């Protein structure tokens, strides 16, 4: 039976209010409940979630290190189960879970818009960087420079080197990428099409957005297809989820479902939940479906010993001015990134300005990547801090990024970051690996956190000074 379109929403409380704050607090508590009941209770009691969420999201990672790191898998399972049990899809005939909504026949099946590229496929790894196109030895030298500075992990450099040494991996005619959030700056659509691959592009039906995407597709060497109902291609994953799922299942071959969606505010965790349900639905019908994610560097991660050692060496050799600044601030500024030498170290780069909705959406992505690696193919990499439009639109974040170099953090341009992440996607699809015994170990592989893991100072105690310098420079 056909049903009218609906909308993905937060659950309603007894008064009918649908609160992203109540939802986020409940998800974190549910994720922690079996592994750390005390931390779960603390999250439930948090009265000021908007400002107090930081310590609870950190607690989720800390608790995940229990039982030699295997607790991270249980936390991911409980967190995602809570998300999908609580999120509602509301139609005029009632409220449903997202899984139920995906089973219903859409009101109108989607048609397909197509763009065929006119270019020749690229078969050489080229990385745009500061006005140059790095290739060959120049690219390898830059990778070494980044590793030495702690901008990227050694495993990230090794992955890019391996792709550069395997040019046949860039022949993507056998690969179909589902780009959810196809118009985002950090997404791999331009690179994928340049290498001759096929992209099933899903983004909102906005003419200016699709003009930009179609221009990229025309200049590429691949094939771009997009769902369409009217004159403008596109679909809203918060309301058209079932129709998008039906459209995607109409294509043959293995799909790589890339999650590149973003929306400000409360819509972001709703989008994350919708994409999570869609990926699960596709893997149910097509078990060979692969998933791909970009992780934010501004989160909490358990990091390898090498990052902790490098950071502590930097802190030990900090300047006299840095010591004086810390003393004058009463210890509030320029605190050590890792106060003690623990393995793994815990890097807390959460940024309060991004808020709890952003943090929750990114955790949903991380949890799904963690679980899928146990029985499927996943591409997951921590991306570098990047000057995307969404970041620089926040005045304080833009200023902090402008001064971040003073604290050994490199901020990437979107063209560089998106190409680097696309190369890591190719590597992880061409050379998939199984899950590690400890969940956190997978997240540290091929990471490019821009220096946040290796910096001398806890990011939240250094970025305010970076912002002051950035504001003065502007």
Short mmCIF file of C-alpha atoms in Angstrom, two decimals:
data_model
loop_
_atom_site.label_atom_id
_atom_site.label_comp_id
_atom_site.label_asym_id
_atom_site.label_seq_id
_atom_site.Cartn_x
_atom_site.Cartn_y
_atom_site.Cartn_z
CA UNK A 1 0.00 0.00 0.00
CA UNK A 2 1.27 3.48 -0.83
CA UNK A 3 1.60 5.99 1.96
CA UNK A 4 1.92 9.75 2.04
CA UNK A 5 5.40 11.19 2.67
CA UNK A 6 6.45 11.52 6.27
CA UNK A 7 9.25 13.11 8.24
CA UNK A 8 12.00 11.81 10.53
CA UNK A 9 11.63 13.30 14.00
CA UNK A 10 12.80 12.98 17.58
CA UNK A 11 10.52 11.04 19.93
CA UNK A 12 7.85 13.03 21.73
CA UNK A 13 7.74 13.26 25.51
CA UNK A 14 4.57 13.21 27.60
CA UNK A 15 3.82 16.82 26.70
CA UNK A 16 4.33 16.18 22.99
CA UNK A 17 7.64 18.08 22.87
CA UNK A 18 10.32 16.65 20.60
CA UNK A 19 13.67 17.58 22.09
CA UNK A 20 17.10 16.97 20.59
CA UNK A 21 18.57 17.55 24.06
CA UNK A 22 16.47 14.82 25.69
CA UNK A 23 17.26 12.51 22.77
CA UNK A 24 21.02 13.04 22.95
CA UNK A 25 21.12 12.59 26.71
CA UNK A 26 19.12 9.35 26.46
CA UNK A 27 21.30 7.90 23.68
CA UNK A 28 24.54 8.53 25.59
CA UNK A 29 23.05 7.05 28.77
CA UNK A 30 21.78 3.96 26.93
CA UNK A 31 25.16 3.45 25.26
CA UNK A 32 26.90 3.51 28.64
CA UNK A 33 24.34 1.68 30.76
CA UNK A 34 25.73 -1.87 30.69
CA UNK A 35 29.42 -1.00 30.55
CA UNK A 36 29.49 1.89 33.06
CA UNK A 37 26.18 2.37 34.96
CA UNK A 38 27.59 5.27 37.01
CA UNK A 39 28.57 7.19 33.85
CA UNK A 40 25.13 6.47 32.38
CA UNK A 41 23.44 7.86 35.48
CA UNK A 42 25.64 10.95 35.35
CA UNK A 43 24.57 11.60 31.76
CA UNK A 44 20.90 11.23 32.69
CA UNK A 45 21.32 13.72 35.55
CA UNK A 46 23.06 16.34 33.41
CA UNK A 47 20.88 19.45 33.70
CA UNK A 48 22.81 21.62 31.23
CA UNK A 49 23.33 19.29 28.29
CA UNK A 50 24.20 22.10 25.90
CA UNK A 51 27.34 22.97 27.88
CA UNK A 52 27.85 19.81 29.92
CA UNK A 53 27.80 17.25 27.11
CA UNK A 54 31.59 17.32 26.65
CA UNK A 55 32.46 15.17 29.65
CA UNK A 56 29.78 12.60 28.83
CA UNK A 57 30.95 12.11 25.25
CA UNK A 58 34.46 11.67 26.64
CA UNK A 59 33.11 9.11 29.13
CA UNK A 60 31.75 7.03 26.24
CA UNK A 61 35.25 6.61 24.82
CA UNK A 62 36.83 6.04 28.25
CA UNK A 63 34.29 3.33 29.03
CA UNK A 64 34.96 1.73 25.64
CA UNK A 65 38.54 1.00 26.68
CA UNK A 66 37.37 -1.44 29.38
CA UNK A 67 37.87 -5.18 28.92
CA UNK A 68 40.95 -4.61 26.75
CA UNK A 69 38.96 -2.35 24.43
CA UNK A 70 36.22 -4.84 23.56
CA UNK A 71 33.70 -2.78 25.53
CA UNK A 72 33.74 -0.33 22.63
CA UNK A 73 31.79 -2.83 20.56
CA UNK A 74 29.08 -3.21 23.21
CA UNK A 75 28.77 0.56 23.54
CA UNK A 76 28.35 0.90 19.77
CA UNK A 77 25.68 -1.80 19.74
CA UNK A 78 23.71 -0.28 22.59
CA UNK A 79 24.01 3.25 21.26
CA UNK A 80 22.78 2.40 17.77
CA UNK A 81 19.98 0.20 19.09
CA UNK A 82 18.79 3.12 21.20
CA UNK A 83 18.95 5.53 18.23
CA UNK A 84 16.85 3.31 15.97
CA UNK A 85 14.37 2.42 18.73
CA UNK A 86 13.75 6.06 19.66
CA UNK A 87 13.75 7.94 16.34
CA UNK A 88 10.30 8.20 14.77
CA UNK A 89 9.09 8.51 11.20
CA UNK A 90 5.78 10.37 11.36
CA UNK A 91 3.17 10.06 8.62
CA UNK A 92 -0.49 10.97 8.52
CA UNK A 93 -1.34 7.34 9.39
CA UNK A 94 0.86 7.14 12.48
CA UNK A 95 4.41 6.99 13.78
CA UNK A 96 6.89 4.27 12.86
CA UNK A 97 10.49 3.27 13.33
CA UNK A 98 12.80 4.06 10.43
CA UNK A 99 13.09 0.34 9.66
CA UNK A 100 9.30 0.14 9.33
CA UNK A 101 9.21 3.27 7.17
CA UNK A 102 11.79 1.77 4.81
CA UNK A 103 9.58 -1.25 4.23
CA UNK A 104 6.63 0.83 2.98
CA UNK A 105 6.16 1.48 -0.73
CA UNK A 106 6.95 5.11 -1.58
CA UNK A 107 4.19 7.37 -2.86
CA UNK A 108 6.09 8.00 -6.09
CA UNK A 109 9.08 5.99 -7.36
CA UNK A 110 11.99 8.20 -8.31
CA UNK A 111 13.25 8.71 -11.83
CA UNK A 112 16.94 9.01 -12.74
CA UNK A 113 18.86 12.02 -14.00
CA UNK A 114 22.20 11.24 -15.64
CA UNK A 115 25.38 13.15 -16.47
CA UNK A 116 28.23 11.55 -18.45
CA UNK A 117 31.68 13.05 -18.04
CA UNK A 118 33.65 14.27 -21.04
CA UNK A 119 37.15 13.96 -19.56
CA UNK A 120 39.78 11.22 -19.64
CA UNK A 121 40.21 9.05 -16.53
CA UNK A 122 43.09 10.00 -14.26
CA UNK A 123 45.49 7.16 -13.50
CA UNK A 124 48.06 8.98 -11.39
CA UNK A 125 47.78 10.00 -7.76
CA UNK A 126 47.87 13.80 -7.65
CA UNK A 127 47.25 15.89 -4.53
CA UNK A 128 46.46 19.62 -4.78
CA UNK A 129 48.34 21.45 -2.04
CA UNK A 130 49.00 25.17 -1.56
CA UNK A 131 48.73 26.04 -5.23
CA UNK A 132 50.70 23.04 -6.48
CA UNK A 133 49.81 19.58 -7.76
CA UNK A 134 51.90 17.09 -5.82
CA UNK A 135 52.79 13.85 -7.58
CA UNK A 136 55.60 11.32 -7.54
CA UNK A 137 58.53 12.17 -5.26
CA UNK A 138 57.06 15.55 -4.31
CA UNK A 139 53.95 13.81 -2.96
CA UNK A 140 55.99 11.25 -1.03
CA UNK A 141 58.13 13.98 0.52
CA UNK A 142 55.03 15.87 1.66
CA UNK A 143 53.65 12.71 3.26
CA UNK A 144 56.92 12.29 5.17
CA UNK A 145 56.80 15.94 6.25
CA UNK A 146 53.27 15.53 7.56
CA UNK A 147 54.16 12.36 9.48
CA UNK A 148 57.19 14.01 11.09
CA UNK A 149 55.03 16.97 12.16
CA UNK A 150 52.27 14.72 13.51
CA UNK A 151 49.76 16.05 10.98
CA UNK A 152 48.91 12.55 9.72
CA UNK A 153 49.60 9.12 11.16
CA UNK A 154 52.22 6.83 9.60
CA UNK A 155 49.47 4.42 8.51
CA UNK A 156 47.81 7.25 6.57
CA UNK A 157 51.01 7.96 4.64
CA UNK A 158 51.51 4.25 3.96
CA UNK A 159 47.98 3.94 2.57
CA UNK A 160 48.46 6.85 0.16
CA UNK A 161 51.85 5.48 -0.90
CA UNK A 162 50.26 2.12 -1.65
CA UNK A 163 47.57 3.69 -3.82
CA UNK A 164 50.22 5.75 -5.63
CA UNK A 165 52.12 2.53 -6.32
CA UNK A 166 49.00 0.74 -7.59
CA UNK A 167 47.61 2.95 -10.37
CA UNK A 168 45.25 0.18 -11.49
CA UNK A 169 43.34 0.72 -8.22
CA UNK A 170 42.17 4.05 -9.65
CA UNK A 171 40.31 2.29 -12.46
CA UNK A 172 36.94 2.55 -10.74
CA UNK A 173 34.73 1.33 -13.55
CA UNK A 174 33.88 -1.67 -11.35
CA UNK A 175 32.84 0.48 -8.38
CA UNK A 176 29.61 2.35 -7.64
CA UNK A 177 29.73 5.01 -4.95
CA UNK A 178 26.52 6.14 -3.30
CA UNK A 179 27.34 9.71 -2.26
CA UNK A 180 24.83 10.76 0.41
CA UNK A 181 25.45 14.49 0.71
CA UNK A 182 26.93 14.63 -2.78
CA UNK A 183 27.40 18.39 -2.74
CA UNK A 184 29.54 18.62 0.40
CA UNK A 185 33.05 20.04 0.09
CA UNK A 186 34.72 17.14 1.89
CA UNK A 187 33.05 14.44 -0.17
CA UNK A 188 34.91 12.35 -2.80
CA UNK A 189 32.53 12.93 -5.72
CA UNK A 190 34.95 15.00 -7.83
CA UNK A 191 37.83 12.58 -7.30
CA UNK A 192 35.70 9.50 -7.90
CA UNK A 193 34.33 10.85 -11.17
CA UNK A 194 37.81 12.00 -12.22
CA UNK A 195 38.99 8.41 -11.83
CA UNK A 196 36.15 7.17 -14.01
CA UNK A 197 33.84 5.72 -11.38
CA UNK A 198 30.07 5.78 -11.14
CA UNK A 199 28.37 7.95 -8.51
CA UNK A 200 24.78 7.64 -7.34
CA UNK A 201 24.44 11.17 -6.00
CA UNK A 202 21.88 12.07 -3.33
CA UNK A 203 21.46 15.57 -1.95
CA UNK A 204 18.69 18.10 -1.43
CA UNK A 205 16.76 19.24 -4.54
CA UNK A 206 18.29 22.70 -4.71
CA UNK A 207 19.06 24.09 -8.19
CA UNK A 208 22.29 25.90 -7.23
CA UNK A 209 23.63 22.76 -5.54
CA UNK A 210 22.96 20.54 -8.56
CA UNK A 211 24.40 23.09 -10.96
CA UNK A 212 27.68 22.76 -9.08
CA UNK A 213 27.51 18.96 -8.93
CA UNK A 214 26.61 18.64 -12.62
CA UNK A 215 29.52 20.89 -13.57
CA UNK A 216 31.89 18.62 -11.66
CA UNK A 217 30.38 15.56 -13.31
CA UNK A 218 30.63 17.02 -16.81
CA UNK A 219 34.33 17.73 -16.36
CA UNK A 220 35.01 14.27 -14.95
CA UNK A 221 35.45 10.92 -16.66
CA UNK A 222 32.74 8.94 -14.92
CA UNK A 223 28.99 8.70 -14.74
CA UNK A 224 26.76 10.51 -12.27
CA UNK A 225 23.17 9.46 -11.63
CA UNK A 226 20.77 11.18 -9.28
CA UNK A 227 17.20 10.53 -8.12
CA UNK A 228 14.58 12.97 -9.35
CA UNK A 229 10.88 13.57 -8.87
CA UNK A 230 10.53 16.96 -10.55
CA UNK A 231 12.72 19.11 -12.76
CA UNK A 232 15.52 19.39 -10.19
CA UNK A 233 17.37 16.23 -9.12
CA UNK A 234 17.62 15.42 -5.46
CA UNK A 235 15.87 13.98 -2.43
CA UNK A 236 15.45 14.81 1.24
CA UNK A 237 16.67 11.91 3.37
CA UNK A 238 14.48 13.06 6.25
CA UNK A 239 11.29 12.57 4.25
CA UNK A 240 12.13 10.55 1.11
CA UNK A 241 14.04 7.74 2.80
CA UNK A 242 11.95 4.87 1.44
CA UNK A 243 11.96 6.24 -2.10
CA UNK A 244 15.73 6.68 -2.02
CA UNK A 245 16.20 3.12 -0.76
CA UNK A 246 14.01 1.74 -3.55
CA UNK A 247 15.89 3.82 -6.13
CA UNK A 248 19.30 2.59 -4.92
CA UNK A 249 18.24 -1.05 -4.90
CA UNK A 250 17.32 -0.68 -8.56
CA UNK A 251 21.02 -0.63 -9.53
CA UNK A 252 23.05 -3.78 -10.04
CA UNK A 253 26.41 -4.52 -8.49
CA UNK A 254 28.06 -3.83 -5.15
CA UNK A 255 27.28 -0.42 -3.65
CA UNK A 256 29.64 1.66 -1.51
CA UNK A 257 27.38 3.83 0.65
CA UNK A 258 29.30 7.00 1.54
CA UNK A 259 27.96 9.11 4.40
CA UNK A 260 28.87 12.76 3.67
CA UNK A 261 25.67 14.41 4.91
CA UNK A 262 25.69 17.49 7.09
CA UNK A 263 23.08 19.87 8.43
CA UNK A 264 23.38 22.48 11.18
CA UNK A 265 21.65 22.09 14.51
CA UNK A 266 19.15 19.42 15.48
CA UNK A 267 18.70 18.18 11.91
CA UNK A 268 22.15 16.60 11.94
CA UNK A 269 21.46 13.70 14.35
CA UNK A 270 18.17 13.13 12.52
CA UNK A 271 20.10 12.85 9.27
CA UNK A 272 22.67 10.57 10.89
CA UNK A 273 19.91 8.27 12.14
CA UNK A 274 18.23 8.23 8.72
CA UNK A 275 21.45 7.38 6.90
CA UNK A 276 22.23 4.72 9.48
CA UNK A 277 18.84 3.08 8.91
CA UNK A 278 19.30 3.32 5.14
CA UNK A 279 22.71 1.65 5.27
CA UNK A 280 21.36 -1.16 7.45
CA UNK A 281 18.42 -1.63 5.06
CA UNK A 282 20.70 -1.83 2.03
CA UNK A 283 23.05 -4.29 3.72
CA UNK A 284 20.05 -6.46 4.62
CA UNK A 285 19.03 -6.67 0.97
CA UNK A 286 22.59 -6.58 -0.41
CA UNK A 287 25.00 -8.10 2.17
CA UNK A 288 28.02 -7.13 0.05
CA UNK A 289 27.21 -3.41 0.45
CA UNK A 290 30.20 -1.47 1.80
CA UNK A 291 29.98 1.61 4.02
CA UNK A 292 32.21 4.70 4.02
CA UNK A 293 32.55 7.48 6.61
CA UNK A 294 34.59 10.61 7.25
CA UNK A 295 35.27 11.12 10.95
CA UNK A 296 35.72 14.54 12.45
CA UNK A 297 39.04 15.34 14.14
CA UNK A 298 37.20 17.41 16.77
CA UNK A 299 36.08 14.48 18.89
CA UNK A 300 37.52 12.15 21.54
CA UNK A 301 39.77 9.32 20.38
CA UNK A 302 41.99 6.73 21.98
CA UNK A 303 45.32 7.25 20.21
CA UNK A 304 48.51 5.20 19.77
CA UNK A 305 51.60 5.42 21.95
CA UNK A 306 53.58 7.29 19.28
CA UNK A 307 51.16 10.23 19.39
CA UNK A 308 51.36 10.43 23.18
CA UNK A 309 55.15 10.27 23.18
CA UNK A 310 55.48 12.98 20.50
CA UNK A 311 53.05 15.26 22.30
CA UNK A 312 54.74 14.87 25.67
CA UNK A 313 58.14 15.59 24.11
CA UNK A 314 56.75 18.81 22.68
CA UNK A 315 55.25 19.79 26.02
CA UNK A 316 58.52 19.11 27.83
CA UNK A 317 60.36 21.48 25.47
CA UNK A 318 57.70 24.23 25.42
CA UNK A 319 58.89 27.83 25.45
CA UNK A 320 59.26 30.08 28.48
CA UNK A 321 56.45 32.23 27.11
CA UNK A 322 54.14 29.20 27.07
CA UNK A 323 55.03 28.38 30.67
CA UNK A 324 54.36 31.97 31.72
CA UNK A 325 51.02 32.04 29.87
CA UNK A 326 49.92 28.87 31.64
CA UNK A 327 50.97 30.23 35.02
CA UNK A 328 49.25 33.60 34.55
CA UNK A 329 46.02 31.85 33.50
CA UNK A 330 45.99 29.79 36.69
CA UNK A 331 46.42 26.59 34.71
CA UNK A 332 43.39 27.15 32.49
CA UNK A 333 45.48 27.69 29.35
CA UNK A 334 48.09 25.52 27.64
CA UNK A 335 47.53 22.41 29.71
CA UNK A 336 49.25 19.21 28.50
CA UNK A 337 47.46 17.15 25.87
CA UNK A 338 48.31 13.97 27.81
CA UNK A 339 49.05 14.63 31.52
CA UNK A 340 50.47 11.12 31.95
CA UNK A 341 52.04 8.55 29.66
CA UNK A 342 49.17 6.14 29.11
CA UNK A 343 48.62 3.65 26.28
CA UNK A 344 46.34 4.27 24.59
CA UNK A 345 46.27 8.00 25.20
CA UNK A 346 42.96 9.81 25.27
CA UNK A 347 42.80 12.83 22.99
CA UNK A 348 39.88 15.14 23.73
CA UNK A 349 39.51 17.59 20.85
CA UNK A 350 35.79 18.26 21.24
CA UNK A 351 34.96 21.86 20.34
CA UNK A 352 32.10 23.39 22.40
CA UNK A 353 31.06 25.67 19.53
CA UNK A 354 30.03 22.67 17.44
CA UNK A 355 27.53 21.54 20.06
CA UNK A 356 26.02 18.24 21.26
CA UNK A 357 23.97 17.59 18.12
CA UNK A 358 27.11 17.60 15.98
CA UNK A 359 28.92 15.35 18.46
CA UNK A 360 26.04 12.86 18.56
CA UNK A 361 25.72 12.66 14.77
CA UNK A 362 29.42 11.91 14.46
CA UNK A 363 29.21 9.24 17.16
CA UNK A 364 26.41 7.51 15.27
CA UNK A 365 28.72 7.36 12.24
CA UNK A 366 31.59 6.00 14.34
CA UNK A 367 29.46 3.37 16.04
CA UNK A 368 28.16 2.02 12.72
CA UNK A 369 31.67 1.84 11.26
CA UNK A 370 32.83 -0.04 14.37
CA UNK A 371 30.13 -2.69 14.11
CA UNK A 372 30.17 -3.11 10.35
CA UNK A 373 33.90 -3.83 10.25
CA UNK A 374 33.22 -7.10 12.09
CA UNK A 375 31.17 -8.55 9.23
CA UNK A 376 31.59 -6.26 6.22
CA UNK A 377 33.75 -3.76 4.35
CA UNK A 378 34.14 -0.28 5.82
CA UNK A 379 36.13 2.81 4.88
CA UNK A 380 36.68 5.01 7.92
CA UNK A 381 39.29 7.69 8.44
CA UNK A 382 39.70 10.69 10.71
CA UNK A 383 39.79 13.70 8.38
CA UNK A 384 41.96 16.78 8.99
CA UNK A 385 40.51 20.06 10.27
CA UNK A 386 39.44 21.85 7.09
CA UNK A 387 38.31 25.33 6.08
CA UNK A 388 34.89 24.27 4.86
CA UNK A 389 32.08 26.79 4.50
CA UNK A 390 30.24 25.35 7.50
CA UNK A 391 33.29 25.81 9.74
CA UNK A 392 34.38 29.28 8.69
CA UNK A 393 30.80 30.55 8.96
CA UNK A 394 31.35 30.35 12.74
CA UNK A 395 33.39 33.44 13.60
CA UNK A 396 35.18 31.90 16.59
CA UNK A 397 36.03 28.66 14.80
CA UNK A 398 37.28 30.59 11.78
CA UNK A 399 39.53 32.68 14.03
CA UNK A 400 40.83 29.61 15.87
CA UNK A 401 41.65 27.94 12.57
CA UNK A 402 43.46 31.07 11.41
CA UNK A 403 45.79 30.91 14.42
CA UNK A 404 46.00 27.12 14.84
CA UNK A 405 49.42 26.89 13.18
CA UNK A 406 50.93 28.51 16.28
CA UNK A 407 50.18 25.25 18.11
CA UNK A 408 51.38 22.80 15.44
CA UNK A 409 47.92 22.21 13.97
CA UNK A 410 47.63 22.37 10.19
CA UNK A 411 44.28 23.43 8.75
CA UNK A 412 43.64 21.96 5.30
CA UNK A 413 41.95 23.50 2.31
CA UNK A 414 38.89 21.52 1.13
CA UNK A 415 40.49 20.48 -2.17
CA UNK A 416 43.44 18.89 -0.37
CA UNK A 417 41.41 17.25 2.38
CA UNK A 418 38.77 15.80 0.06
CA UNK A 419 41.38 14.30 -2.30
CA UNK A 420 43.35 12.83 0.60
CA UNK A 421 40.21 11.24 2.02
CA UNK A 422 39.22 9.93 -1.43
CA UNK A 423 42.59 8.20 -1.75
CA UNK A 424 42.09 6.57 1.65
CA UNK A 425 38.64 5.44 0.51
CA UNK A 426 40.18 3.75 -2.53
CA UNK A 427 42.77 2.02 -0.35
CA UNK A 428 40.25 0.73 2.16
CA UNK A 429 37.91 -0.53 -0.54
CA UNK A 430 40.68 -2.19 -2.57
CA UNK A 431 42.42 -3.63 0.51
CA UNK A 432 39.76 -4.17 3.18
CA UNK A 433 40.79 -5.33 6.64
CA UNK A 434 38.99 -7.09 9.45
CA UNK A 435 38.09 -5.65 12.82
CA UNK A 436 40.75 -5.18 15.49
CA UNK A 437 40.37 -6.84 18.92
CA UNK A 438 39.84 -3.38 20.43
CA UNK A 439 37.37 -1.02 18.74
CA UNK A 440 39.54 2.09 19.25
CA UNK A 441 42.41 0.59 17.24
CA UNK A 442 40.38 0.69 14.01
CA UNK A 443 39.66 4.38 14.45
CA UNK A 444 43.35 5.24 14.72
CA UNK A 445 44.28 3.60 11.40
CA UNK A 446 45.01 5.99 8.49
CA UNK A 447 44.02 9.00 10.61
CA UNK A 448 44.85 12.54 9.49
CA UNK A 449 43.90 14.66 12.53
CA UNK A 450 45.95 17.64 11.43
CA UNK A 451 48.21 17.70 14.49
CA UNK A 452 45.53 17.60 17.18
CA UNK A 453 46.75 14.20 18.44
CA UNK A 454 50.43 15.18 18.50
CA UNK A 455 50.15 18.76 19.76
CA UNK A 456 51.70 19.70 23.07
CA UNK A 457 48.54 21.20 24.52
CA UNK A 458 44.99 20.10 25.21
CA UNK A 459 43.16 21.68 22.23
CA UNK A 460 40.51 23.49 24.29
CA UNK A 461 43.25 25.19 26.32
CA UNK A 462 45.18 26.32 23.23
CA UNK A 463 42.52 27.17 20.64
CA UNK A 464 41.29 30.26 22.58
CA UNK A 465 44.76 31.75 22.17
CA UNK A 466 44.76 30.70 18.52
CA UNK A 467 41.41 32.46 18.09
CA UNK A 468 42.77 35.68 19.60
CA UNK A 469 45.71 35.60 17.21
CA UNK A 470 43.38 34.80 14.32
CA UNK A 471 41.06 37.69 15.16
CA UNK A 472 43.99 40.09 15.37
CA UNK A 473 45.34 38.86 12.06
CA UNK A 474 41.98 39.37 10.39
#
